[in-house]
XYZ file of C-alpha atoms in Angstrom:
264
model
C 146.708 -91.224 127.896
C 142.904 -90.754 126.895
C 144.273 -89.365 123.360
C 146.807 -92.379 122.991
C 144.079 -94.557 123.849
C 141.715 -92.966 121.328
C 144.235 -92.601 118.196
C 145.066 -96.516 119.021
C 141.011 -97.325 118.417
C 141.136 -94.872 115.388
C 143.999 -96.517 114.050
C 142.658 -100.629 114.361
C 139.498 -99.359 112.595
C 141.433 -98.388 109.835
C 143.210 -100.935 109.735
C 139.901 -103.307 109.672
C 138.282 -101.045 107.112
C 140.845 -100.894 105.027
C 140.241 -103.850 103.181
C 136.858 -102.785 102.433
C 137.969 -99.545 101.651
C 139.727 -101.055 98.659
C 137.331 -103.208 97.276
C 134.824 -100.687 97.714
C 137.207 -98.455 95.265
C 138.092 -101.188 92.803
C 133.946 -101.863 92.447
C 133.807 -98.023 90.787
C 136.346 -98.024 88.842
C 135.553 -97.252 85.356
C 137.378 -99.824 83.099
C 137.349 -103.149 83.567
C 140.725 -103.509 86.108
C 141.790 -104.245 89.350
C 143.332 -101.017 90.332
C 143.454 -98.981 93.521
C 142.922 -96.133 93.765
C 139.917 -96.179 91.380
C 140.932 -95.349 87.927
C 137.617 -92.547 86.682
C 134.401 -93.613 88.150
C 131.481 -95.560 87.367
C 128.544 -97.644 89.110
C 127.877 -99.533 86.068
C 129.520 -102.959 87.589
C 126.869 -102.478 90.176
C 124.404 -102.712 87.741
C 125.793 -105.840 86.224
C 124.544 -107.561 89.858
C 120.932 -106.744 88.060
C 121.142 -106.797 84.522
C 123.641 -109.508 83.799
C 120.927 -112.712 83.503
C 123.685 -114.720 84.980
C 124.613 -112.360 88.261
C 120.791 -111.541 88.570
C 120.461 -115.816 88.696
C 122.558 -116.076 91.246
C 121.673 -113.746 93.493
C 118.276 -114.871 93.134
C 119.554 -118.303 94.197
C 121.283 -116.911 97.387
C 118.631 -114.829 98.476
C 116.216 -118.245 98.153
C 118.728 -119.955 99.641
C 118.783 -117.748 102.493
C 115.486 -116.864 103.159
C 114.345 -120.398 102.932
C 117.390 -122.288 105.242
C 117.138 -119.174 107.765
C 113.284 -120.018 108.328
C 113.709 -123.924 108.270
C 116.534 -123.255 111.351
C 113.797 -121.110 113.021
C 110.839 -123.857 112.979
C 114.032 -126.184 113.988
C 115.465 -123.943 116.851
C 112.152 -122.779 118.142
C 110.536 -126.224 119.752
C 113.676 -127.207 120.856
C 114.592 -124.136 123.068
C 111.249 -123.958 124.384
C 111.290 -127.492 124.798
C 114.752 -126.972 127.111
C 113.384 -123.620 128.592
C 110.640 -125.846 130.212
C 112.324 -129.513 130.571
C 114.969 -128.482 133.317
C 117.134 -131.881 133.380
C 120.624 -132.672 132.568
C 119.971 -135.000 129.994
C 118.142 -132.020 127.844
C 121.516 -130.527 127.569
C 122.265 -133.142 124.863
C 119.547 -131.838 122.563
C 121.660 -128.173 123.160
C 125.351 -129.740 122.020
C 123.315 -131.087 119.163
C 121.899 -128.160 117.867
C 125.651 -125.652 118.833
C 127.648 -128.732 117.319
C 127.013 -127.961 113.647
C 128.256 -123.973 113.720
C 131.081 -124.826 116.533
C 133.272 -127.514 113.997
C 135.288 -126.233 111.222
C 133.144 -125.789 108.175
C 134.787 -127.928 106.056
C 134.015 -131.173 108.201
C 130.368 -130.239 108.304
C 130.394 -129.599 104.509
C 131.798 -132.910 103.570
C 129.776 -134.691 106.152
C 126.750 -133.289 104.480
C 128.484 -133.966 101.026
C 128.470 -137.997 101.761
C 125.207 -137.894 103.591
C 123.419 -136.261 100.155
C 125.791 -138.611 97.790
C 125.339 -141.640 99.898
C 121.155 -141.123 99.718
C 121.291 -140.338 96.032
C 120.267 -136.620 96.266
C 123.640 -134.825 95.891
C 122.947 -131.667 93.634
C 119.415 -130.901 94.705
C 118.778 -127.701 95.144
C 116.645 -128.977 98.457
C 119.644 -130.032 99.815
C 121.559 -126.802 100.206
C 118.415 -125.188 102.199
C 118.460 -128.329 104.747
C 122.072 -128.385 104.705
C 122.359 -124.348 105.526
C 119.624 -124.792 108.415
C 121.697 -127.497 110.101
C 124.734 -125.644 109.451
C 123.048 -122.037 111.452
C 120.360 -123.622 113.268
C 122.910 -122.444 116.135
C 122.336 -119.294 115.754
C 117.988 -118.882 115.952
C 118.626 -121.493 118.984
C 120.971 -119.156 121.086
C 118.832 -116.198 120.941
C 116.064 -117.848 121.158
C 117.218 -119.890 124.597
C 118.595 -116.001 125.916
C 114.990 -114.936 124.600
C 113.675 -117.404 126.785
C 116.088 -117.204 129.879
C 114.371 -113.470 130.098
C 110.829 -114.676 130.327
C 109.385 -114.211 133.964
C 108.511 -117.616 135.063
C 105.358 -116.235 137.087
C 103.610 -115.524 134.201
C 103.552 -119.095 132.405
C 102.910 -119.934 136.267
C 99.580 -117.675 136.299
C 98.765 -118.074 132.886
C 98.741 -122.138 133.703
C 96.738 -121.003 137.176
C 94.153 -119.814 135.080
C 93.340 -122.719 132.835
C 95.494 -122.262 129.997
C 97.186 -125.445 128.311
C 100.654 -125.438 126.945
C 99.489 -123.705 123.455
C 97.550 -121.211 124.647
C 100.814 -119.777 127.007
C 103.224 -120.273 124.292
C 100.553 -118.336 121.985
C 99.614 -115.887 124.149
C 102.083 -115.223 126.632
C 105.430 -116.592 125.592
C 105.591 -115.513 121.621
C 104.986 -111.990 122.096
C 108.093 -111.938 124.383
C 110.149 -114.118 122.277
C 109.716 -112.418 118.823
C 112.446 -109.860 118.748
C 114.678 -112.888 119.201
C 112.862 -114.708 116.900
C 113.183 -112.220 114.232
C 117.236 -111.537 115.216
C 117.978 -115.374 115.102
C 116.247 -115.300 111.324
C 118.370 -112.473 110.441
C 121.541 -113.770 111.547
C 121.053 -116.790 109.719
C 120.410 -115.024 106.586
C 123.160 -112.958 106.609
C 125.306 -116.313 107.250
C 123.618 -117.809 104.779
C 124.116 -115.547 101.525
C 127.519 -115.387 102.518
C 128.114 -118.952 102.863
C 130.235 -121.117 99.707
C 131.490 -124.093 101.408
C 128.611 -126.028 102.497
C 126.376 -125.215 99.431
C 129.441 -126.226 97.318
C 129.730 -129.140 98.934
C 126.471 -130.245 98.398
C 124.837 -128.653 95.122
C 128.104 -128.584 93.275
C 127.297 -126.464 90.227
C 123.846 -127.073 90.005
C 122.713 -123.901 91.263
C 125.193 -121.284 91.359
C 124.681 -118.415 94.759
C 126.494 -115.768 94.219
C 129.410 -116.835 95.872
C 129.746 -120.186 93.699
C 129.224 -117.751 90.484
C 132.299 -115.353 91.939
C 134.569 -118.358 92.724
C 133.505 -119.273 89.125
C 134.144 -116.355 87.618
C 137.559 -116.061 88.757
C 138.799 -118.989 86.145
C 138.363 -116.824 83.264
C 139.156 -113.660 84.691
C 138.730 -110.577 87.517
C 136.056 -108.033 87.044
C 135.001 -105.230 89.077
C 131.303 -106.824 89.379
C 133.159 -109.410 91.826
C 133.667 -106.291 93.805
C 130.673 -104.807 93.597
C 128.718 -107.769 94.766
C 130.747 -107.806 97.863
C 130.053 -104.332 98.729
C 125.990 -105.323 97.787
C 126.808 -108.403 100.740
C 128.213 -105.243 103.326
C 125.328 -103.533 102.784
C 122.561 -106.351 102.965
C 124.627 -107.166 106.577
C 124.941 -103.243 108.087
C 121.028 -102.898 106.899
C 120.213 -106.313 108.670
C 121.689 -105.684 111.775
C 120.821 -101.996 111.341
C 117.736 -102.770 112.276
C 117.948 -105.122 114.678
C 120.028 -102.564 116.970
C 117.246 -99.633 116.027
C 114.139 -101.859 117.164
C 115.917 -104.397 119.251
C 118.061 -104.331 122.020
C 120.932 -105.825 120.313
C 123.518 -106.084 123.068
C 121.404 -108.405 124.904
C 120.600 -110.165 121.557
C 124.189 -110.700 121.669
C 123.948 -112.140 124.950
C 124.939 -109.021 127.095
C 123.171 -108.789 130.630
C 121.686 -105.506 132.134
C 123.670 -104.360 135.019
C 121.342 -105.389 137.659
C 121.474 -109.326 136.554
């Protein structure tokens, strides 16, 4: 039974890999076709994600994009779950629907309600607008580990630090930070992760006015498939494993992932 069970877990992993598998083949191939198994072998499409001015543009533009929307959700997320971690009411549950709404509909309906929003206030194609429009769209995901960051904090201690003499900035400086920055730090990195990955939203609102990486691959595809396309997927598979790599080596990641110990 124990071997049944464990060929049946060997067997779905494949089966999820296996996609991967190929594309990861197809990116070394060693003429320009899609073919699998790799025909020779060669890394030089890799190299086009560096040397090719218009793949190096574009991942310059994602990794902007992403560094910039992930840290806008943070300084978004941040007040607001410390503002529900210490207003206990009903009503502050509102704020929390508003800030899990954006992730929780289907992508599209958020990208074209961001779409008329930008085109209605005359600002459609700004590059500005993507890195707003990507922080509303994962703002979700800094606020939920932040608000489990939070939900871990021993209440006593704001209560003694308060005892004391010390006003609301002095605990959240001095007591409360230094608890909450692992989850501070995982909430970033989820939303960058989500963020270089994402082509609907900054579509929707940039248009072809500043081409991420996964606007240029969409665009390539018109005039033809290359094993760069490939390549640059496998570059996005390793940006995520390293990411969350090392969250789970200097973080506790299951409770990150909102997994309780066994005594709670």
């Amino acid at each position: 039974m124990i071997v049944l069970r464990r060929l049946f877990f060997v067997a779905v992993g494949l089966f999820l890999a296996l996609p991967l598998i190929v594309v990861a083949g197809v990116s070394i191939n060693e003429k320009q076709t899609l073919a699998f198994p790799p025909q020779g072998f060669s890394l030089s499409w890799y190299g086009e994600i560096f040397l090719n001015d218009d793949w190096r543009n574009a991942l310059f533009a994602s990794l902007t994009l992403a560094a910039l929307s992930a840290a806008l959700a943070l300084l978004v997320a941040l007040p607001l779950a410390w503002f529900l971690w210490r207003r206990v009411a009903p009503w502050a549950n509102i704020f929390q629907l508003l800030g899990i709404a954006p992730f929780t509909l289907p992508p599209v309906i958020t990208a074209l309600g961001l779409l008329t929003f930008w085109a209605t206030s005359g600002f459609y194609g700004q590059p500005w607008t993507a890195v707003i429009s990507h922080a509303i769209f994962f703002v979700t995901l800094p606020l939920v580990t932040l608000s489990l960051g939070f939900s871990a904090i021993d209440r006593s201690l704001v209560e003694a630090a308060a005892t004391m003499g010390a006003d609301d900035r002095t605990i959240f400086r001095t007591v409360v930070l230094p608890l909450i920055l692992p989850y501070m730090v995982s909430g970033y990195a989820f939303a960058f992760v989500l963020s270089l990955n994402e082509y609907i939203v900054a579509y929707m609102t940039v248009g072809f006015t500043m081409e991420t990486l996964p606007i240029k691959i969409f665009n390539a595809l018109r005039y033809g498939y290359t094993p760069t396309m490939a390549s640059v997927t496998v570059f996005f598979l390793v940006i995520a494993a390293l990411v969350f790599g090392l969250i789970a080596r200097f973080g506790d990641l299951p409770k990150l992932l909102g997994a309780m110990g066994e005594g709670r």
